[in-house]
Structures are given as structure tokens and as C-alpha cells.
Amino acid sequence: MEDQPKDSLVSGDSIRRRFLDFYASRGHKIIPSASLVPDDPTVLLTIAGMLPFKPIFLGKIPRQVPCATTAQRCIRTNDVENVGRTARHHTFFEMLGNFSFGDYFKKEAIQWSWELSTVEFGLPPERLWISVYEDDDEAFEIWHKEVGVPVERIKRMGEDDNFWMSGATGPCGPCSEIYYDFHPERGYADVDLGDDTRFIEFYNLVFMEYNKKDDGTLEPLKQKNIDTGLGLERMARILQKVPNNYETDLIYPIIEKASELANMSYALADEQTKLKLKVVGDHLRAIVYLISDGVLPSNIGRGYVVRRLIRRVVRAGRSLGIKGEVQDNLEGAFLPAIAEIVMELSTHIDSDVKIKAPRILEELKKEELHFVQTLERGEILLEKMLADALSNAQKSGTMPCLSGKDAFLLYDTFGFPVELTTEIAEEHGVTVDMNGFDQEMENQRRLSRAAHNVVKIEAEDGASPTEYINETEFVGYESLSAQAVVESLMVNGSPVIQVSEGNDVEVLLNRTPFYAESGGQIGDHGFLYVTGGENQQTAVVEIKDVQKSLGDIFVHKGTIREGVLEVGREVEAAVDAKLRQRAKVHHTATHLLQAALKKLIGQEISQAGSLVAFDRLRFDFNYGHALTDTQLEDIERLINGWVGAAAFLETKVMPLKDAKEAGAIAMFGEKYGEQVRVVEVPGISMELCGGTHVRNTSEIRVFKIISEQGIASGVRRIEAVAGEAFIEYINAREYHMKNLCSMLKVKAEEVTTRVEKLLEELRMSRNEVANLHTKAAVYKALTIASKAFEVGTSQKIRVLVESLDDVDADSLKVAAEHLIDTLQDPAAVILGSCPDEGKVSLVAAFTPAVVDLGIQAGKFIGPIAKLCGGGGGGRANFAQAGGRKPENLPSALGKAREEIVSILSEKAS
């Protein structure tokens, strides 16, 4: 690093400014970087420079300017394990881009990219290689004939490498890339542009010129667009002549600080140590900018990304020997000290970082110290697990593997992200059973799911009755009734051939209109009807729950109300339409609630759980603060506005990739099949969802929030009602209000005032009662003061051990204090009482002279309270205790009298 160029023209800040100025001088408007939390619901974080302009490219909104240029902050964590191992992988990076929205196209984009690279940045033309799409003759000709790149340095590449698509259909086009050659001496033979030891791709040009139709054919776009990206860190590496992106001035100062705290030299470190330092340098940039953009550590969504990165840095730092400042004999946090360097470098990246510095540093400190509490115990356990895995593998002659159960224990109990466990295991040559881990995770979700009943499907001989049953065909989106065949019956988990009236049963059908509980929505209710030859009902089964088992086998749980149900019979399955409508209303309302939270509270809001029931909806989301009354009112107002807008919902089934690119919210951590169902409220919400929904938002009628509360650290819960459930909610409140008005003999608008007056009267009455209890206790104390006796020879100590019957704990305390004052120093008072059924109160009060003898009230009263089935303690001169066995109080006081006399006799003789 000593040889790194000091020329300000090649600094990271300079490269960024020169790029933006270059395109600004060519008619581009400089647009500030968008947040790392995107408006695009299809992605968790801003992963590309073009993301803020995606709606323009897809034709969803009109362009504001003909062309633009940006330096966009980006986050990618899909290949986080490569950070530090390669010269170019990062979690946080800046993408410099120039964009044309129907203004200029291929020729200008190619010529300007070449001019920027060779003239503005002065890269030797002979070191630059070009890739083009294999069929893009136009781009090839521009590069060769107009720019002058020799044919041998232009490589044609296939669709996977050089053709960009927005989805299965829609805007698309070929792309072209510029590579820098670090080793031109290797010549032109057998060149592989993917060889990281020789080349680095630093500039990508996307020529958006086609529209891909449903039949796969391409038609020219009326408006052709340009989308480009130049990696700032990559260009800095090239211009600053350093071996990797980490040793540029954009990241190296962070690494230097980490090296300083570790008391080592990066230049002299081995490769494994350098790897850890690079992880610290890279991840802390991502962490600081994410927190600055409002993403706080949590166990879900974007918050999990931050938490995972923080824990990787903490582990890397601790393994390097980095420690925080010791305060009060406790090890402190080291992340804030290194993060301050990130903030110093942030001026031209995100000016808000320094403004938000106190909050960022506090979050880092809190999260690190929280993780360290369990890290050491978890590491010790993991080391043992890995040693066992290696030992077992050696004995059995198999590959060492950590079980999914062990990996989940580390995740669930010690907060180890499974990715961290995998990394540590790999360092020891051990793999992790990810399938087993996923199963353990699913088991936990299943157990914690509200109102979820375990479905017993195992026969007595151990064979599963569903083993030979096909998945249930669900027809409930289109119809609420259907003809079906009974494929299996189960009673108490065991398969049977028939079930008679009055018995509970689990029914498996070949097809069903009943929705099975999933995605937070509870299962449908309804009936199964079996008819005879003359249309006479021979059986009626009431269905009260439907669950999924072993994939998509629907288990209908109910009771035989009439007749006998047999395997193989044809039934008419009919869903309760009114209850289905309630579920549809609440499910669509839940989607609107999430959209409103994102719009009004912040895009970082993400779902942490939900319940869609017939009588209410519940939505859990990651957020660190309680919502204010004003915020809740704004949310209600916005949602009811959407309801009143009477928007028709659109539902489509499409490939997962297309759904995400179309704008559908995919729940972080959820797994989806290749085909997914997308539910959209146009212009408001678009989610991947298999639930049932209203056709038009007007069916919701009205939306009302009934509660908002915290349920875990960083997780809030909103409960609400809509549609028919709202009417029931209002009617119930009206009923209770009428009763209150009748009881209080006031009008509804006067209830609050009347209740406040009653509460004040109650408070005063309670004070009066407490005063009476106190006076009564003092009176009782006066009557028993004469029962005090003296103990000791050299010093006479007055002792009183008595019961005050049913005196409450507070009054017992007052009585003891009064007696101590009455008996005067030296004195010891021990009192007991039984204020309520099953309760014991005890108090011990010692004067200073007794305490000076080495006798402490707190230590004395504890063992006495245990005799009454309780415990307690306090100060040396005064202590209180309680118990649950009033019948033991006499013997306990007897023991107290015996003990205090024995102790004082010894001490005062």
C-alpha cells in the first residue's frame, strides 16, 4: 500500500465526480443516489444502479428527464461468502451509471463509454477488451469500425452473459461490457474474459431495444433505452494500481483501523488474516449505510441482513484479537471505533451518515454487546459439535457433517445465523445438513403458528394413510362448492373405512373448494353432504377446520352430524359463503395495511407474521417504536380511502422470477415454488399470496384498527377489523356503552367525565381505608409493646416477636416502625400476619445497636419466611418477606423467637 498513488485525480471521490461531470456535460441530469431501501417491492434492498429507474424502463411511469447519471449506493449479499476471497466481491458498492430514456442509443453509449475510459480516465486502449451479444452485429461494428477496437479484442458471448431481460416478457436487449486486462503479455490465444486473475469487467452497457412477446418473439421497442453501470471500486482498483478493490482508498482506511486495533500490519499479515480484515472493511460499510437508511438489526427482512453482517464482523474481529474498551470490568464494543472511519469517508457518498452518527454508533454498540453475550458459549458448543462430527466421520468412514438439529440449536438458542455456522464448519472441513436445518425451522414455525392443530396421519402399523393419496385439487378460487370423492377417513389419527353420526373425523377428498390454513389465513368452515339415489341426504359432515399435510393434501376436520360417511363415497363439499367472505375481506385488508405501513411509516417495514380470521386480522411487522395515535389514524384514513376507491383486484399465476420482476412482494425467508400466485391491488399493493381475496376493495366496506402493541424486540402487532366484523365490533362497543350509560345514569358523551370522577372518589376512599388500617395497626402495636422482653447480660436488648392476625403488609411495616421507635435502641422487632387466605406477611426491624452486633434483618427473615413457603429480604435494619402457608406462621414465629434470643444472648453477653 506504500506505493498507492496519492494523486487526487484517481481517488474514489474524484472518480465519482469525474464520471458524473463527464455525463452532465453531455446533457445528463445528475440524480442523487436513492436509498438502500427501494420503492421497488420485488427486492429487499437496492441491488443495482438502474433500480430507481425501473418503472420508467417498464413503461409504468413517464420519464422526467431524457437522460440521467447517478452514483447509486447498492447492497448485494447473495454471495457474501466470497467477500475477501476474491478481488472484487462486495456487499456494499457504488454503481456509477448513465441512462437514456428514449434519447440516445447504442452508438452514443458505446462511444461515450470508450471516451470516458480512455480519455477521461486515461486507460490504455490496448488493455481494454469488449464483449458483445453473439447476434448483436450492430454493436460489434460500432466497436470495431467506429471506435477502432481490433476484432481480436471483441468477444461474442451468449444469452446468459450478454442479453438482459426484465422478465419472461417485456423490455429486453443485448448488452456489451468493457474489461480491463492486467496481463496483456499473455496474448490473445485462448482468452477467457471470466478469468479473474487477468481481467476485470468494469463497465456494462445494456441496450434495451426489444419487447419480448408471449410467444417468445422479439419486436423493436418504440422507445429504446440505455442502462449502464460502472463499478466505482473496480475503477478505483485499476487507476490506483492496487491488487484488489479492498486496498483502494474507498475501503483501505477502514482496514487500517481494524489492523491498528488488532495490533498488526495488514501488509505483513497472512492471507487468512487479510481475509478477515477485508470482511471487516467491506461489511462495516454496508452496515453503516443500511442503518443510516433506517434498517435496524432484527431477525427478519432487511434487519436480518444487518444483523447477519454485524455478527460476521464481530466474529472476524474477535478472531483477530480486536477488543473494545473495558468498562466496569466488562469488555466493550469495538465496532463503533471502526465505524467512525466509515463515517469519515461518507461525505460524498451519503451526507446523512454523519448527521445520524450518534444513532448508528449506539445501534452498533447495542447489537455487538448483545451478540457477544451468547457468542462465546455458542462457539464452545459449536467446537464440541464439530469435534464430534469429525470423530464420528472418522469412525464410520463417512464425510463429516453437522446435523441440521445442531445447526438449529445454535441458531435458535445462541443467535448464530446458519450462514455463520456453515462458514465456521467449512473452516474445520465439516459440511452442514441444510435440509435438516430447514426441517427444524419449519417444525418451529408449525408449533408456533396460532390456532394450528397437529394432524395425526400415522396408522397403528406405522404406515401413513396419505402415502398413496394424490395431492388435493383446490377449486376454491373459482367456486364455493364442488363434487368430490372421499379418498380417506381418519378417527384419532387412525384410518377407518366408515364413520357414524356423532364422531369427529378427518376427511381427505380428491378435490375441494375448502381453503386450508396457510399464509396466515385460517381454514374454511362448511359442510360435506352425501346424497342417496333419490337425492336424499344420507350423511352430513360439519367442517370446522382444514389443514394441509405432507405438501398439498387437504385434511378436512369435522363432525358427522347425520348418517354414515364411507371411503369412496361421492360428496358435495360446500363452503360457508359468509365466513369465506369475512376471510377474503380481512386478507385483502391485510395487504392494504402492509401497503399503508410502507407508504406512511417507511419502506423498511416488512411482515413478521399474520393471522387472517373471520372475526379479525392481525399483522406483525418489524419496527422499533410504538405507532402514535396520529399515525394510526393516518393509516386508517389511507386504507379507507383505498376501500372507497373501489379498485378491482387482479390475480395471476406466473413464474416466481417474473412475479418478482413485475413488482410482487416476496416475504423474506419464505420459500416459493416455480409457479406463484400474485394478488395485486393496482397502484397500491402487489404480493405473492395463495389466499382468498375480494374482487373489489369496496367489498371491505370499512377498516378499523382496534389495537397496536409490541410483542417482541423490534416487532409490533396491529389488530384490526373490517367488513361484517367491523359492524359486530361496533355493535358490541355500543352495547357496552349503553350499559355504562345506564349504570352511571349519564349520556355517552359524559361517560369519561363520570368515570374520572368515580376513579378519584375511589382513590380517596382507598387512601382513607389505608389510613384506617395504619391507625389500627399502630393501635395493635401499642397493645403488644408491653410483651417485649429483654435479652443479654452486658447489654440489655428489648425483643418483641408477635403475630398481628390479619394486618396487611403495608400496615405491618408501619406497626414495626412504630414499635422500634417505642422500644428505643437497642431493640429487635419481628412481626407476622395473615392478611388474606393463602398469604403470610413477615417483617423484621432492628435498631442500629443490634445491627452493630453483626445481625442483619434481611438475612434473618429469609429462612423464617421459607418455613411459611416463601422468601424475602431487605436492608440490614429492616426487611420484609412473604409466604403461602398461613398454617405455618405460629411455628415460624416460634422459630424466629428462638433464633433471635439465641443470637442476641451470644452477642450481648
JSON list of N, CA and C in Angstrom, two decimals, residues 208-235:
[
{"chain": "A", "resi": 208, "resn": "MET", "atom": "N", "xyz": [-31.53, -1.56, -24.35]},
{"chain": "A", "resi": 208, "resn": "MET", "atom": "CA", "xyz": [-32.91, -2.01, -24.21]},
{"chain": "A", "resi": 208, "resn": "MET", "atom": "C", "xyz": [-33.67, -1.65, -25.49]},
{"chain": "A", "resi": 209, "resn": "GLU", "atom": "N", "xyz": [-33.71, -2.59, -26.45]},
{"chain": "A", "resi": 209, "resn": "GLU", "atom": "CA", "xyz": [-34.28, -2.25, -27.75]},
{"chain": "A", "resi": 209, "resn": "GLU", "atom": "C", "xyz": [-35.42, -3.15, -28.21]},
{"chain": "A", "resi": 210, "resn": "TYR", "atom": "N", "xyz": [-35.75, -4.22, -27.42]},
{"chain": "A", "resi": 210, "resn": "TYR", "atom": "CA", "xyz": [-36.81, -5.13, -27.86]},
{"chain": "A", "resi": 210, "resn": "TYR", "atom": "C", "xyz": [-37.90, -5.27, -26.79]},
{"chain": "A", "resi": 211, "resn": "ASN", "atom": "N", "xyz": [-39.03, -5.74, -27.25]},
{"chain": "A", "resi": 211, "resn": "ASN", "atom": "CA", "xyz": [-40.10, -6.18, -26.37]},
{"chain": "A", "resi": 211, "resn": "ASN", "atom": "C", "xyz": [-40.33, -7.66, -26.65]},
{"chain": "A", "resi": 212, "resn": "LYS", "atom": "N", "xyz": [-40.18, -8.50, -25.61]},
{"chain": "A", "resi": 212, "resn": "LYS", "atom": "CA", "xyz": [-40.38, -9.92, -25.78]},
{"chain": "A", "resi": 212, "resn": "LYS", "atom": "C", "xyz": [-41.85, -10.25, -25.59]},
{"chain": "A", "resi": 213, "resn": "LYS", "atom": "N", "xyz": [-42.47, -10.85, -26.61]},
{"chain": "A", "resi": 213, "resn": "LYS", "atom": "CA", "xyz": [-43.89, -11.14, -26.59]},
{"chain": "A", "resi": 213, "resn": "LYS", "atom": "C", "xyz": [-44.15, -12.50, -25.94]},
{"chain": "A", "resi": 214, "resn": "ASP", "atom": "N", "xyz": [-45.46, -12.80, -25.73]},
{"chain": "A", "resi": 214, "resn": "ASP", "atom": "CA", "xyz": [-45.83, -14.05, -25.08]},
{"chain": "A", "resi": 214, "resn": "ASP", "atom": "C", "xyz": [-45.34, -15.28, -25.82]},
{"chain": "A", "resi": 215, "resn": "ASP", "atom": "N", "xyz": [-45.26, -15.17, -27.15]},
{"chain": "A", "resi": 215, "resn": "ASP", "atom": "CA", "xyz": [-44.82, -16.33, -27.93]},
{"chain": "A", "resi": 215, "resn": "ASP", "atom": "C", "xyz": [-43.30, -16.43, -28.05]},
{"chain": "A", "resi": 216, "resn": "GLY", "atom": "N", "xyz": [-42.59, -15.54, -27.34]},
{"chain": "A", "resi": 216, "resn": "GLY", "atom": "CA", "xyz": [-41.13, -15.57, -27.33]},
{"chain": "A", "resi": 216, "resn": "GLY", "atom": "C", "xyz": [-40.46, -14.77, -28.42]},
{"chain": "A", "resi": 217, "resn": "THR", "atom": "N", "xyz": [-41.25, -14.20, -29.34]},
{"chain": "A", "resi": 217, "resn": "THR", "atom": "CA", "xyz": [-40.66, -13.40, -30.41]},
{"chain": "A", "resi": 217, "resn": "THR", "atom": "C", "xyz": [-40.30, -12.01, -29.90]},
{"chain": "A", "resi": 218, "resn": "LEU", "atom": "N", "xyz": [-39.34, -11.39, -30.58]},
{"chain": "A", "resi": 218, "resn": "LEU", "atom": "CA", "xyz": [-38.89, -10.06, -30.20]},
{"chain": "A", "resi": 218, "resn": "LEU", "atom": "C", "xyz": [-39.39, -9.03, -31.21]},
{"chain": "A", "resi": 219, "resn": "GLU", "atom": "N", "xyz": [-39.94, -7.92, -30.70]},
{"chain": "A", "resi": 219, "resn": "GLU", "atom": "CA", "xyz": [-40.33, -6.83, -31.57]},
{"chain": "A", "resi": 219, "resn": "GLU", "atom": "C", "xyz": [-39.61, -5.56, -31.11]},
{"chain": "A", "resi": 220, "resn": "PRO", "atom": "N", "xyz": [-39.22, -4.68, -32.04]},
{"chain": "A", "resi": 220, "resn": "PRO", "atom": "CA", "xyz": [-38.50, -3.48, -31.65]},
{"chain": "A", "resi": 220, "resn": "PRO", "atom": "C", "xyz": [-39.34, -2.57, -30.75]},
{"chain": "A", "resi": 221, "resn": "LEU", "atom": "N", "xyz": [-38.70, -1.98, -29.75]},
{"chain": "A", "resi": 221, "resn": "LEU", "atom": "CA", "xyz": [-39.39, -1.02, -28.89]},
{"chain": "A", "resi": 221, "resn": "LEU", "atom": "C", "xyz": [-39.50, 0.34, -29.60]},
{"chain": "A", "resi": 222, "resn": "LYS", "atom": "N", "xyz": [-40.61, 1.01, -29.35]},
{"chain": "A", "resi": 222, "resn": "LYS", "atom": "CA", "xyz": [-40.76, 2.36, -29.92]},
{"chain": "A", "resi": 222, "resn": "LYS", "atom": "C", "xyz": [-39.76, 3.30, -29.25]},
{"chain": "A", "resi": 223, "resn": "GLN", "atom": "N", "xyz": [-39.58, 3.13, -27.95]},
{"chain": "A", "resi": 223, "resn": "GLN", "atom": "CA", "xyz": [-38.62, 3.94, -27.21]},
{"chain": "A", "resi": 223, "resn": "GLN", "atom": "C", "xyz": [-37.48, 3.05, -26.75]},
{"chain": "A", "resi": 224, "resn": "LYS", "atom": "N", "xyz": [-36.31, 3.23, -27.33]},
{"chain": "A", "resi": 224, "resn": "LYS", "atom": "CA", "xyz": [-35.14, 2.42, -26.96]},
{"chain": "A", "resi": 224, "resn": "LYS", "atom": "C", "xyz": [-34.37, 3.12, -25.84]},
{"chain": "A", "resi": 225, "resn": "ASN", "atom": "N", "xyz": [-33.96, 2.33, -24.85]},
{"chain": "A", "resi": 225, "resn": "ASN", "atom": "CA", "xyz": [-33.34, 2.89, -23.66]},
{"chain": "A", "resi": 225, "resn": "ASN", "atom": "C", "xyz": [-31.91, 2.37, -23.46]},
{"chain": "A", "resi": 226, "resn": "ILE", "atom": "N", "xyz": [-31.17, 3.12, -22.68]},
{"chain": "A", "resi": 226, "resn": "ILE", "atom": "CA", "xyz": [-29.80, 2.74, -22.29]},
{"chain": "A", "resi": 226, "resn": "ILE", "atom": "C", "xyz": [-29.72, 2.67, -20.78]},
{"chain": "A", "resi": 227, "resn": "ASP", "atom": "N", "xyz": [-29.13, 1.58, -20.30]},
{"chain": "A", "resi": 227, "resn": "ASP", "atom": "CA", "xyz": [-28.90, 1.37, -18.86]},
{"chain": "A", "resi": 227, "resn": "ASP", "atom": "C", "xyz": [-27.46, 0.91, -18.71]},
{"chain": "A", "resi": 228, "resn": "THR", "atom": "N", "xyz": [-26.63, 1.68, -18.02]},
{"chain": "A", "resi": 228, "resn": "THR", "atom": "CA", "xyz": [-25.22, 1.30, -17.87]},
{"chain": "A", "resi": 228, "resn": "THR", "atom": "C", "xyz": [-24.81, 1.28, -16.41]},
{"chain": "A", "resi": 229, "resn": "GLY", "atom": "N", "xyz": [-23.72, 0.57, -16.15]},
{"chain": "A", "resi": 229, "resn": "GLY", "atom": "CA", "xyz": [-23.19, 0.55, -14.80]},
{"chain": "A", "resi": 229, "resn": "GLY", "atom": "C", "xyz": [-21.68, 0.40, -14.80]},
{"chain": "A", "resi": 230, "resn": "LEU", "atom": "N", "xyz": [-21.00, 1.30, -14.09]},
{"chain": "A", "resi": 230, "resn": "LEU", "atom": "CA", "xyz": [-19.55, 1.23, -13.92]},
{"chain": "A", "resi": 230, "resn": "LEU", "atom": "C", "xyz": [-19.27, 1.10, -12.44]},
{"chain": "A", "resi": 231, "resn": "GLY", "atom": "N", "xyz": [-18.58, 0.02, -12.05]},
{"chain": "A", "resi": 231, "resn": "GLY", "atom": "CA", "xyz": [-18.28, -0.20, -10.64]},
{"chain": "A", "resi": 231, "resn": "GLY", "atom": "C", "xyz": [-17.21, 0.75, -10.14]},
{"chain": "A", "resi": 232, "resn": "LEU", "atom": "N", "xyz": [-17.54, 1.61, -9.19]},
{"chain": "A", "resi": 232, "resn": "LEU", "atom": "CA", "xyz": [-16.58, 2.59, -8.69]},
{"chain": "A", "resi": 232, "resn": "LEU", "atom": "C", "xyz": [-15.37, 1.91, -8.07]},
{"chain": "A", "resi": 233, "resn": "GLU", "atom": "N", "xyz": [-15.60, 0.90, -7.24]},
{"chain": "A", "resi": 233, "resn": "GLU", "atom": "CA", "xyz": [-14.48, 0.23, -6.57]},
{"chain": "A", "resi": 233, "resn": "GLU", "atom": "C", "xyz": [-13.55, -0.43, -7.58]},
{"chain": "A", "resi": 234, "resn": "ARG", "atom": "N", "xyz": [-14.13, -0.94, -8.68]},
{"chain": "A", "resi": 234, "resn": "ARG", "atom": "CA", "xyz": [-13.31, -1.61, -9.70]},
{"chain": "A", "resi": 234, "resn": "ARG", "atom": "C", "xyz": [-12.46, -0.59, -10.46]},
{"chain": "A", "resi": 235, "resn": "MET", "atom": "N", "xyz": [-13.05, 0.54, -10.80]},
{"chain": "A", "resi": 235, "resn": "MET", "atom": "CA", "xyz": [-12.27, 1.56, -11.50]},
{"chain": "A", "resi": 235, "resn": "MET", "atom": "C", "xyz": [-11.18, 2.11, -10.58]}
]
